[in-house]
Amino acid sequence: MKRLFISLALVTTAAFSSAVAQDLKTAYFLDNYVYGYRLNPAAVIEGDSYFFLSLGIGNVTVGVDSNFPMSSLIAPAKSGSGVVFPFVNNEFTMDEALAGLLPDNRLNFGLNENLLAFGRQNENNRWSVELNLRSNIAANVPLDGFRFIKRGLTSLEEGNFEGTYNFSGLNFGTQTYSEVAFGYSQKIGDLVTVGARIKGLVGLAGANMDWDLSVKPGSVKDVSAETHASIQAALPFGLSDIPSYTQDGGKYYDAEELLRNIRGLGESGMDWKSLGPKSIAGWGLAGDFGVTLEPLDGLSISASVTDLGFISWNGAFIGEWDFKGEVDGDDYSTALAIKATEKDRYSSPLLYTIHAGTKYRMPFYDGLSVGLLGTFQKNYSEGRFGIDFTPFKLLSIAASAAYGTYGADFGAALNLRLPIFNLHVGVDNLLANPHPETHIPQKAVSTVINAGLSIVI
């Protein structure tokens, strides 16, 4: 049993260390931004006509969201140089290790790498084609999960389990997929622009786990546990024969044997040859939809929804884990009965985003504009005020201030339109308040970093 919980604890914390990338919100206020159609496929069409092309570095976005200060996970060692994890380090008391953590601790990480993009903006329409690589990881760990790692694991290792732990809502999900997007927007008269981007998705790898667990000392055996978990995984490669057995007419994954084989992969366990190529891990469809109104000269009002869609995965591992009883620390095989479902596929929705905004270009100076942008996601929302200064077509500078789920922050962005080349860089959330030693943010964050270089003709 001890090895089981240690393994599960390491898997849980690994979700954080490996920890959904949004697009740069400050860029909504930025003039001459080539990729404005990502926030709203019906972004205002203005300025000269141009063709754009990028390869590899056209638009790279990295984002991280947390509702707790990540400095709670990593801290300077008390005994000297270096950093440690307080919740597994004996130098820190329980109160010190859990300081800053919440009843439910969420962490999301995302990457959106633009591999290829090209398109053209004309006087009344815009079209674009993109190939992107996207990866999202999201985890939620309740406070009792960290308390168990801090105190429960130590007592397990010493053979004297203590404490009662009831944590539900533990979940972990990841999606890595490629995306082919076709976008088109069209002005309808002088007042309305509509646009859409249709995306074909090819799943590369995906996994999802929802887990409820309670653990306490047993009355007869070492540990009493009650757990229910739903586990799905899809991979571009797979175990040719996942260890399983039949019991009471049902198929069960032999999780203990599987863990043993993975630990010994390439040594005494499962042979590397058992990893064979498969068809694609999944497929899906998604879309971005938007509309922009320009009721007055210089004023635009817009709304959009992005990443509205799903991925259907080829399930290499789909199971339900239910257990209630007591187990010995040296024999936990009865607790590892993960029943295989009859399904061979599962679906997961994308994390969609809703934007609603308005911008106004000052009548006394075309190079100055202000605006508001509201952003809404599951478990996250914010309002952002922005200002853009474009003294001449070559240079646009935008700054923004926001307040939302994770508190206040500031953002900044720059677009440099050179002959042939267009460079843009920007960041949302400049108030991460990094720790002076670890440089880890000491507050909840919703940070997006974005940069890219494109050819514009």
Tab-separated table of C-alpha atoms in Angstrom:
chain	number	residue	atom	x	y	z
A	1	MET	CA	0.000	0.000	0.000
A	2	LYS	CA	2.836	2.359	0.818
A	3	ARG	CA	4.292	2.062	-2.667
A	4	LEU	CA	0.859	2.661	-4.168
A	5	PHE	CA	0.319	5.984	-2.410
A	6	ILE	CA	3.872	7.121	-2.995
A	7	SER	CA	3.451	6.429	-6.708
A	8	LEU	CA	0.112	8.236	-6.814
A	9	ALA	CA	1.524	11.208	-4.929
A	10	LEU	CA	4.415	11.488	-7.354
A	11	VAL	CA	2.042	11.299	-10.319
A	12	THR	CA	-0.060	14.078	-8.777
A	13	THR	CA	2.869	16.407	-8.150
A	14	ALA	CA	4.245	15.617	-11.609
A	15	ALA	CA	1.094	17.190	-13.019
A	16	PHE	CA	2.260	20.458	-11.506
A	17	SER	CA	5.870	20.194	-12.535
A	18	SER	CA	4.971	19.425	-16.122
A	19	ALA	CA	2.011	21.632	-15.824
A	20	VAL	CA	-4.141	26.204	-21.496
A	21	ALA	CA	-2.537	28.716	-23.688
A	22	GLN	CA	-4.773	31.660	-24.382
A	23	ASP	CA	-3.972	34.331	-26.921
A	24	LEU	CA	-2.408	37.577	-25.800
A	25	LYS	CA	-5.310	39.733	-24.598
A	26	THR	CA	-3.359	42.997	-24.621
A	27	ALA	CA	-2.974	42.473	-28.382
A	28	TYR	CA	-6.696	43.241	-28.732
A	29	PHE	CA	-5.785	46.934	-28.356
A	30	LEU	CA	-2.733	46.768	-30.624
A	31	ASP	CA	-2.803	48.351	-34.085
A	32	ASN	CA	-1.301	46.563	-37.094
A	33	TYR	CA	-1.385	43.186	-35.274
A	34	VAL	CA	-1.388	40.529	-38.002
A	35	TYR	CA	-2.996	37.844	-35.816
A	36	GLY	CA	-5.919	39.888	-34.469
A	37	TYR	CA	-8.261	37.309	-36.030
A	38	ARG	CA	-7.197	34.821	-33.344
A	39	LEU	CA	-9.018	36.752	-30.640
A	40	ASN	CA	-11.910	37.517	-32.981
A	41	PRO	CA	-12.114	36.120	-36.530
A	42	ALA	CA	-14.170	39.228	-37.356
A	43	ALA	CA	-11.474	41.632	-36.194
A	44	VAL	CA	-11.755	45.061	-37.814
A	45	ILE	CA	-10.471	45.148	-41.400
A	46	GLU	CA	-8.661	48.409	-41.935
A	47	GLY	CA	-5.475	49.753	-43.414
A	48	ASP	CA	-3.711	48.744	-46.605
A	49	SER	CA	-4.112	45.314	-48.190
A	50	TYR	CA	-1.284	42.880	-47.483
A	51	PHE	CA	-0.219	39.230	-47.711
A	52	PHE	CA	1.461	37.563	-44.723
A	53	LEU	CA	3.493	34.389	-44.297
A	54	SER	CA	5.216	32.803	-41.309
A	55	LEU	CA	7.046	29.561	-40.724
A	56	GLY	CA	7.955	28.138	-37.314
A	57	ILE	CA	8.195	31.398	-35.374
A	58	GLY	CA	5.224	33.355	-36.684
A	59	ASN	CA	3.258	33.217	-33.445
A	60	VAL	CA	4.353	31.391	-30.287
A	61	THR	CA	2.211	31.625	-27.170
A	62	VAL	CA	2.886	30.202	-23.722
A	63	GLY	CA	0.378	30.591	-20.906
A	64	VAL	CA	0.084	29.572	-17.278
A	65	ASP	CA	-2.850	30.043	-14.891
A	66	SER	CA	-2.888	29.310	-11.180
A	67	ASN	CA	-5.348	30.318	-8.485
A	68	PHE	CA	-2.652	30.023	-5.805
A	69	PRO	CA	0.887	31.423	-5.460
A	70	MET	CA	3.248	28.940	-7.070
A	71	SER	CA	5.893	29.991	-4.570
A	72	SER	CA	3.940	27.768	-2.162
A	73	LEU	CA	5.266	24.746	-4.055
A	74	ILE	CA	8.904	25.785	-4.322
A	75	ALA	CA	10.839	27.628	-1.616
A	76	PRO	CA	14.463	28.333	-0.645
A	77	ALA	CA	15.977	25.606	1.507
A	78	LYS	CA	16.367	26.610	5.152
A	79	SER	CA	19.608	24.704	5.515
A	80	GLY	CA	21.479	26.413	2.694
A	81	SER	CA	21.430	27.192	-1.011
A	82	GLY	CA	19.036	25.664	-3.469
A	83	VAL	CA	15.294	25.209	-3.523
A	84	VAL	CA	13.035	22.484	-2.137
A	85	PHE	CA	9.415	21.365	-2.168
A	86	PRO	CA	8.117	22.319	1.304
A	87	PHE	CA	5.361	19.704	1.315
A	88	VAL	CA	7.936	16.885	1.067
A	89	ASN	CA	10.767	18.514	3.009
A	90	ASN	CA	11.215	17.917	6.751
A	91	GLU	CA	12.656	21.423	7.286
A	92	PHE	CA	9.154	22.863	6.941
A	93	THR	CA	6.319	22.414	9.407
A	94	MET	CA	2.849	21.473	8.231
A	95	ASP	CA	1.634	25.083	8.559
A	96	GLU	CA	4.652	26.384	6.631
A	97	ALA	CA	4.268	23.784	3.895
A	98	LEU	CA	0.577	24.552	3.340
A	99	ALA	CA	0.835	28.346	3.606
A	100	GLY	CA	-0.784	30.005	0.594
A	101	LEU	CA	-2.523	26.858	-0.637
A	102	LEU	CA	-6.313	26.818	-1.095
A	103	PRO	CA	-9.051	24.200	-0.563
A	104	ASP	CA	-8.773	23.513	-4.309
A	105	ASN	CA	-5.545	24.365	-6.118
A	106	ARG	CA	-5.738	24.721	-9.900
A	107	LEU	CA	-2.878	24.974	-12.325
A	108	ASN	CA	-3.162	25.177	-16.124
A	109	PHE	CA	-0.356	25.307	-18.631
A	110	GLY	CA	-0.619	25.752	-22.386
A	111	LEU	CA	1.492	26.057	-25.496
A	112	ASN	CA	0.352	27.205	-28.944
A	113	GLU	CA	3.119	26.923	-31.525
A	114	ASN	CA	2.326	28.264	-34.987
A	115	LEU	CA	4.146	26.014	-37.463
A	116	LEU	CA	2.820	27.629	-40.644
A	117	ALA	CA	0.521	30.549	-41.390
A	118	PHE	CA	-0.363	32.504	-44.478
A	119	GLY	CA	-3.227	34.681	-45.602
A	120	ARG	CA	-4.282	37.976	-47.089
A	121	GLN	CA	-6.206	41.010	-45.947
A	122	ASN	CA	-8.068	42.839	-48.687
A	123	GLU	CA	-10.205	45.952	-48.602
A	124	ASN	CA	-13.392	44.142	-47.515
A	125	ASN	CA	-12.312	40.649	-46.463
A	126	ARG	CA	-9.565	38.589	-44.895
A	127	TRP	CA	-8.603	34.919	-45.218
A	128	SER	CA	-6.012	32.836	-43.414
A	129	VAL	CA	-4.638	29.293	-43.176
A	130	GLU	CA	-2.736	28.006	-40.150
A	131	LEU	CA	-1.038	24.837	-38.958
A	132	ASN	CA	-0.516	24.847	-35.191
A	133	LEU	CA	0.757	22.532	-32.492
A	134	ARG	CA	-1.134	22.921	-29.226
A	135	SER	CA	-0.655	21.370	-25.818
A	136	ASN	CA	-2.705	21.939	-22.682
A	137	ILE	CA	-2.261	20.518	-19.199
A	138	ALA	CA	-4.641	21.171	-16.317
A	139	ALA	CA	-4.598	19.883	-12.758
A	140	ASN	CA	-6.619	20.387	-9.601
A	141	VAL	CA	-5.393	19.123	-6.232
A	142	PRO	CA	-7.387	19.667	-3.018
A	143	LEU	CA	-5.610	20.821	0.105
A	144	ASP	CA	-5.856	17.399	1.744
A	145	GLY	CA	-3.791	16.035	-1.136
A	146	PHE	CA	-0.801	18.126	-0.021
A	147	ARG	CA	-1.522	17.401	3.634
A	148	PHE	CA	-1.440	13.695	2.863
A	149	ILE	CA	1.865	13.996	1.010
A	150	LYS	CA	3.352	15.983	3.885
A	151	ARG	CA	2.222	13.851	6.791
A	152	GLY	CA	0.637	10.706	5.406
A	153	LEU	CA	3.588	9.598	3.297
A	154	THR	CA	5.989	10.039	6.208
A	155	SER	CA	3.831	7.901	8.454
A	156	LEU	CA	3.513	5.290	5.724
A	157	GLU	CA	7.278	5.122	5.331
A	158	GLU	CA	7.661	4.700	9.091
A	159	GLY	CA	5.040	1.958	9.158
A	160	ASN	CA	2.746	3.986	11.413
A	161	PHE	CA	0.030	5.492	9.280
A	162	GLU	CA	-1.831	8.371	10.925
A	163	GLY	CA	-4.332	11.022	9.966
A	164	THR	CA	-7.629	11.032	8.100
A	165	TYR	CA	-7.694	12.446	4.582
A	166	ASN	CA	-10.820	13.145	2.560
A	167	PHE	CA	-10.163	14.796	-0.740
A	168	SER	CA	-12.452	14.849	-3.737
A	169	GLY	CA	-12.249	16.741	-6.979
A	170	LEU	CA	-8.696	15.659	-7.725
A	171	ASN	CA	-8.332	15.727	-11.483
A	172	PHE	CA	-5.709	15.868	-14.158
A	173	GLY	CA	-6.131	16.322	-17.888
A	174	THR	CA	-3.863	16.843	-20.855
A	175	GLN	CA	-4.359	17.286	-24.592
A	176	THR	CA	-1.704	17.567	-27.270
A	177	TYR	CA	-2.930	17.951	-30.818
A	178	SER	CA	-2.220	19.525	-34.165
A	179	GLU	CA	-4.643	22.018	-35.655
A	180	VAL	CA	-5.357	23.037	-39.244
A	181	ALA	CA	-7.420	26.238	-39.297
A	182	PHE	CA	-9.134	27.957	-42.233
A	183	GLY	CA	-10.421	31.460	-41.518
A	184	TYR	CA	-12.472	34.002	-43.434
A	185	SER	CA	-14.036	37.326	-42.528
A	186	GLN	CA	-16.184	39.644	-44.619
A	187	LYS	CA	-17.398	43.208	-44.236
A	188	ILE	CA	-21.117	43.607	-44.819
A	189	GLY	CA	-21.677	47.192	-45.756
A	190	ASP	CA	-19.928	49.760	-43.599
A	191	LEU	CA	-21.258	48.646	-40.216
A	192	VAL	CA	-20.816	44.894	-39.777
A	193	THR	CA	-17.956	42.401	-40.120
A	194	VAL	CA	-18.538	38.678	-39.586
A	195	GLY	CA	-15.920	35.964	-39.453
A	196	ALA	CA	-15.258	32.326	-38.647
A	197	ARG	CA	-12.356	29.905	-38.424
A	198	ILE	CA	-12.986	26.189	-38.908
A	199	LYS	CA	-10.410	23.868	-37.369
A	200	GLY	CA	-9.592	20.245	-38.068
A	201	LEU	CA	-7.843	18.604	-35.116
A	202	VAL	CA	-5.535	15.575	-35.009
A	203	GLY	CA	-5.003	14.223	-31.517
A	204	LEU	CA	-1.439	13.278	-30.634
A	205	ALA	CA	-1.854	12.343	-26.966
A	206	GLY	CA	-4.498	12.798	-24.312
A	207	ALA	CA	-5.328	11.701	-20.792
A	208	ASN	CA	-7.897	12.484	-18.146
A	209	MET	CA	-8.390	11.379	-14.557
A	210	ASP	CA	-11.143	12.342	-12.092
A	211	TRP	CA	-10.488	10.911	-8.647
A	212	ASP	CA	-12.273	10.943	-5.278
A	213	LEU	CA	-10.399	9.384	-2.361
A	214	SER	CA	-10.616	9.060	1.421
A	215	VAL	CA	-7.900	7.411	3.505
A	216	LYS	CA	-7.649	6.715	7.244
A	217	PRO	CA	-6.019	4.178	9.588
A	218	GLY	CA	-7.647	0.770	9.444
A	219	SER	CA	-9.254	-0.946	12.411
A	220	VAL	CA	-7.802	-4.344	11.509
A	221	LYS	CA	-5.339	-3.777	8.682
A	222	ASP	CA	-2.942	-0.903	8.084
A	223	VAL	CA	-5.067	1.428	5.984
A	224	SER	CA	-8.762	1.890	5.266
A	225	ALA	CA	-9.451	3.483	1.898
A	226	GLU	CA	-12.432	4.332	-0.281
A	227	THR	CA	-11.822	5.512	-3.815
A	228	HIS	CA	-13.534	6.090	-7.129
A	229	ALA	CA	-11.685	7.207	-10.220
A	230	SER	CA	-12.419	7.473	-13.909
A	231	ILE	CA	-9.292	7.144	-16.040
A	232	GLN	CA	-8.856	7.590	-19.807
A	233	ALA	CA	-5.709	7.739	-21.888
A	234	ALA	CA	-4.938	7.886	-25.617
A	235	LEU	CA	-1.440	7.737	-27.077
A	236	PRO	CA	0.168	7.835	-30.546
A	237	PHE	CA	1.999	4.711	-29.463
A	238	GLY	CA	0.734	2.080	-27.090
A	239	LEU	CA	1.367	-1.010	-25.101
A	240	SER	CA	0.653	-3.864	-27.467
A	241	ASP	CA	-0.768	-5.866	-24.595
A	242	ILE	CA	-1.796	-4.014	-21.434
A	243	PRO	CA	-1.670	-6.557	-18.576
A	244	SER	CA	-5.192	-7.628	-17.657
A	245	TYR	CA	-7.145	-10.453	-16.085
A	246	THR	CA	-10.755	-11.647	-16.009
A	247	GLN	CA	-12.768	-11.767	-12.815
A	248	ASP	CA	-16.504	-12.333	-12.346
A	249	GLY	CA	-16.994	-12.030	-16.092
A	250	GLY	CA	-15.345	-8.622	-16.279
A	251	LYS	CA	-12.007	-7.461	-17.641
A	252	TYR	CA	-9.638	-5.712	-15.223
A	253	TYR	CA	-6.365	-3.942	-15.899
A	254	ASP	CA	-3.541	-5.388	-13.853
A	255	ALA	CA	-2.308	-2.007	-12.610
A	256	GLU	CA	0.311	-3.490	-10.312
A	257	GLU	CA	1.866	-5.459	-13.151
A	258	LEU	CA	1.617	-2.472	-15.484
A	259	LEU	CA	3.451	-0.210	-13.010
A	260	ARG	CA	6.083	-2.886	-12.515
A	261	ASN	CA	6.598	-3.191	-16.272
A	262	ILE	CA	6.816	0.576	-16.763
A	263	ARG	CA	9.371	0.891	-13.965
A	264	GLY	CA	11.460	-1.854	-15.569
A	265	LEU	CA	10.948	-0.791	-19.180
A	266	GLY	CA	14.130	-1.541	-21.115
A	267	GLU	CA	15.612	-3.445	-18.166
A	268	SER	CA	13.955	-6.472	-16.670
A	269	GLY	CA	10.389	-5.435	-17.365
A	270	MET	CA	8.440	-4.846	-20.534
A	271	ASP	CA	10.489	-4.886	-23.723
A	272	TRP	CA	10.711	-1.696	-25.766
A	273	LYS	CA	9.455	-3.743	-28.703
A	274	SER	CA	6.077	-3.882	-27.010
A	275	LEU	CA	5.722	-0.196	-27.824
A	276	GLY	CA	4.349	-0.196	-31.327
A	277	PRO	CA	3.041	2.556	-33.613
A	278	LYS	CA	-0.675	3.174	-33.743
A	279	SER	CA	-3.062	5.179	-35.812
A	280	ILE	CA	-3.676	8.754	-34.757
A	281	ALA	CA	-4.642	9.105	-31.105
A	282	GLY	CA	-7.772	11.089	-31.924
A	283	TRP	CA	-9.554	13.545	-34.161
A	284	GLY	CA	-11.822	16.527	-33.628
A	285	LEU	CA	-13.457	19.674	-34.905
A	286	ALA	CA	-13.587	23.184	-33.522
A	287	GLY	CA	-14.488	26.680	-34.585
A	288	ASP	CA	-14.008	30.353	-33.789
A	289	PHE	CA	-16.908	32.702	-34.501
A	290	GLY	CA	-17.115	36.462	-34.222
A	291	VAL	CA	-18.870	39.673	-35.174
A	292	THR	CA	-17.814	43.327	-35.080
A	293	LEU	CA	-20.057	46.380	-35.314
A	294	GLU	CA	-18.838	49.865	-36.234
A	295	PRO	CA	-21.834	52.115	-35.477
A	296	LEU	CA	-19.755	55.301	-35.409
A	297	ASP	CA	-16.596	56.406	-37.080
A	298	GLY	CA	-13.714	55.183	-34.923
A	299	LEU	CA	-15.900	53.028	-32.621
A	300	SER	CA	-15.992	49.233	-32.819
A	301	ILE	CA	-17.955	46.749	-30.686
A	302	SER	CA	-17.047	43.082	-30.970
A	303	ALA	CA	-17.862	39.644	-29.582
A	304	SER	CA	-16.388	36.218	-30.269
A	305	VAL	CA	-16.132	32.654	-29.041
A	306	THR	CA	-12.976	30.671	-29.770
A	307	ASP	CA	-12.020	27.000	-29.511
A	308	LEU	CA	-15.615	25.788	-29.444
A	309	GLY	CA	-15.240	22.086	-30.188
A	310	PHE	CA	-14.088	18.650	-29.074
A	311	ILE	CA	-11.643	15.819	-29.672
A	312	SER	CA	-12.704	12.163	-29.900
A	313	TRP	CA	-9.874	9.960	-28.631
A	314	ASN	CA	-8.966	6.355	-29.401
A	315	GLY	CA	-8.847	5.024	-25.870
A	316	ALA	CA	-5.789	2.890	-25.157
A	317	PHE	CA	-6.835	2.755	-21.517
A	318	ILE	CA	-10.397	3.456	-20.318
A	319	GLY	CA	-11.302	2.217	-16.884
A	320	GLU	CA	-13.156	2.724	-13.613
A	321	TRP	CA	-11.418	2.283	-10.280
A	322	ASP	CA	-13.680	1.519	-7.314
A	323	PHE	CA	-12.468	0.220	-3.980
A	324	LYS	CA	-13.698	0.256	-0.400
A	325	GLY	CA	-11.981	-1.698	2.337
A	326	GLU	CA	-8.828	-2.227	4.335
A	327	VAL	CA	-5.462	-3.326	3.032
A	328	ASP	CA	-2.078	-4.295	4.408
A	329	GLY	CA	0.878	-2.071	3.598
A	330	ASP	CA	2.734	-5.027	2.099
A	331	ASP	CA	-0.147	-6.295	-0.073
A	332	TYR	CA	-2.239	-3.720	-1.890
A	333	SER	CA	-3.103	-5.767	-4.981
A	334	THR	CA	-6.787	-5.938	-4.015
A	335	ALA	CA	-6.967	-2.126	-4.055
A	336	LEU	CA	-5.694	-1.899	-7.625
A	337	ALA	CA	-8.659	-3.460	-9.416
A	338	ILE	CA	-9.266	-1.072	-12.324
A	339	LYS	CA	-12.176	-2.356	-14.386
A	340	ALA	CA	-11.939	-1.878	-18.139
A	341	THR	CA	-15.028	-0.371	-19.722
A	342	GLU	CA	-16.542	-1.676	-22.939
A	343	LYS	CA	-15.890	1.668	-24.642
A	344	ASP	CA	-12.898	2.090	-26.932
A	345	ARG	CA	-13.276	5.871	-27.393
A	346	TYR	CA	-13.866	8.913	-25.240
A	347	SER	CA	-14.411	12.576	-26.020
A	348	SER	CA	-13.091	15.704	-24.348
A	349	PRO	CA	-14.211	19.287	-24.991
A	350	LEU	CA	-11.776	22.078	-25.699
A	351	LEU	CA	-11.531	24.948	-23.260
A	352	TYR	CA	-13.519	27.591	-25.101
A	353	THR	CA	-13.113	31.325	-24.523
A	354	ILE	CA	-15.634	34.165	-24.889
A	355	HIS	CA	-14.437	37.698	-25.648
A	356	ALA	CA	-16.518	40.893	-25.688
A	357	GLY	CA	-14.854	44.216	-26.323
A	358	THR	CA	-15.018	47.742	-27.600
A	359	LYS	CA	-12.419	50.190	-28.945
A	360	TYR	CA	-12.570	53.875	-29.739
A	361	ARG	CA	-10.096	55.811	-31.854
A	362	MET	CA	-9.704	59.365	-30.646
A	363	PRO	CA	-11.199	61.904	-33.063
A	364	PHE	CA	-8.463	64.424	-32.332
A	365	TYR	CA	-5.601	61.969	-33.084
A	366	ASP	CA	-5.808	58.780	-35.182
A	367	GLY	CA	-2.742	57.343	-33.473
A	368	LEU	CA	-4.420	57.049	-30.071
A	369	SER	CA	-7.176	54.606	-29.113
A	370	VAL	CA	-8.649	53.173	-25.909
A	371	GLY	CA	-10.805	50.140	-25.239
A	372	LEU	CA	-12.280	47.532	-22.930
A	373	LEU	CA	-12.125	43.736	-23.214
A	374	GLY	CA	-13.964	41.108	-21.178
A	375	THR	CA	-12.694	37.523	-21.233
A	376	PHE	CA	-14.630	34.536	-19.888
A	377	GLN	CA	-13.571	30.908	-19.461
A	378	LYS	CA	-14.486	28.053	-17.170
A	379	ASN	CA	-13.193	29.015	-13.703
A	380	TYR	CA	-11.795	32.297	-15.015
A	381	SER	CA	-12.969	35.767	-16.039
A	382	GLU	CA	-11.463	39.232	-16.223
A	383	GLY	CA	-12.080	42.765	-17.462
A	384	ARG	CA	-9.242	44.671	-19.133
A	385	PHE	CA	-8.774	48.342	-20.037
A	386	GLY	CA	-6.256	49.122	-22.751
A	387	ILE	CA	-4.678	51.992	-24.606
A	388	ASP	CA	-2.740	51.987	-27.878
A	389	PHE	CA	-0.323	54.553	-29.225
A	390	THR	CA	0.589	54.361	-32.918
A	391	PRO	CA	2.607	57.453	-33.821
A	392	PHE	CA	3.225	56.060	-37.308
A	393	LYS	CA	2.526	52.828	-39.146
A	394	LEU	CA	5.926	51.413	-38.285
A	395	LEU	CA	5.289	51.242	-34.534
A	396	SER	CA	2.348	50.379	-32.286
A	397	ILE	CA	2.581	50.185	-28.493
A	398	ALA	CA	-0.239	48.968	-26.264
A	399	ALA	CA	-0.631	48.770	-22.490
A	400	SER	CA	-3.460	47.294	-20.448
A	401	ALA	CA	-4.679	46.950	-16.880
A	402	ALA	CA	-6.956	44.127	-15.793
A	403	TYR	CA	-8.793	42.747	-12.803
A	404	GLY	CA	-10.304	39.284	-12.619
A	405	THR	CA	-10.311	35.901	-10.965
A	406	TYR	CA	-6.614	36.076	-10.155
A	407	GLY	CA	-6.533	39.699	-9.046
A	408	ALA	CA	-5.020	42.739	-10.756
A	409	ASP	CA	-2.370	42.736	-13.446
A	410	PHE	CA	-0.856	44.821	-16.206
A	411	GLY	CA	0.066	43.896	-19.757
A	412	ALA	CA	2.123	45.375	-22.561
A	413	ALA	CA	2.598	44.660	-26.264
A	414	LEU	CA	4.568	46.036	-29.193
A	415	ASN	CA	4.165	45.597	-32.941
A	416	LEU	CA	6.953	46.670	-35.294
A	417	ARG	CA	5.968	46.781	-38.966
A	418	LEU	CA	9.237	46.864	-40.894
A	419	PRO	CA	9.565	46.598	-44.657
A	420	ILE	CA	8.728	42.958	-45.433
A	421	PHE	CA	8.982	41.830	-41.782
A	422	ASN	CA	6.532	42.232	-38.912
A	423	LEU	CA	7.661	41.626	-35.319
A	424	HIS	CA	5.376	41.481	-32.306
A	425	VAL	CA	6.012	40.728	-28.621
A	426	GLY	CA	3.796	41.016	-25.575
A	427	VAL	CA	2.901	39.764	-22.129
A	428	ASP	CA	-0.226	39.714	-19.993
A	429	ASN	CA	0.352	39.949	-16.239
A	430	LEU	CA	3.437	41.894	-15.235
A	431	LEU	CA	2.570	41.701	-11.527
A	432	ALA	CA	3.648	38.154	-10.796
A	433	ASN	CA	5.725	39.453	-7.841
A	434	PRO	CA	8.537	36.906	-8.209
A	435	HIS	CA	10.350	35.657	-5.135
A	436	PRO	CA	13.803	37.312	-4.913
A	437	GLU	CA	15.573	33.945	-4.613
A	438	THR	CA	13.472	31.388	-6.494
A	439	HIS	CA	11.936	33.862	-9.038
A	440	ILE	CA	8.660	31.925	-8.617
A	441	PRO	CA	5.464	34.076	-8.617
A	442	GLN	CA	4.216	34.876	-5.113
A	443	LYS	CA	0.621	35.470	-6.240
A	444	ALA	CA	-2.041	33.792	-8.324
A	445	VAL	CA	-1.252	34.408	-11.970
A	446	SER	CA	-2.795	34.314	-15.404
A	447	THR	CA	0.227	35.021	-17.537
A	448	VAL	CA	0.488	34.822	-21.313
A	449	ILE	CA	3.727	35.458	-23.184
A	450	ASN	CA	3.546	35.887	-26.950
A	451	ALA	CA	6.018	36.670	-29.724
A	452	GLY	CA	6.319	36.156	-33.451
A	453	LEU	CA	7.991	37.180	-36.683
A	454	SER	CA	6.128	37.211	-39.996
A	455	ILE	CA	6.704	38.250	-43.569
A	456	VAL	CA	4.223	40.936	-44.596
A	457	ILE	CA	4.050	42.120	-48.184
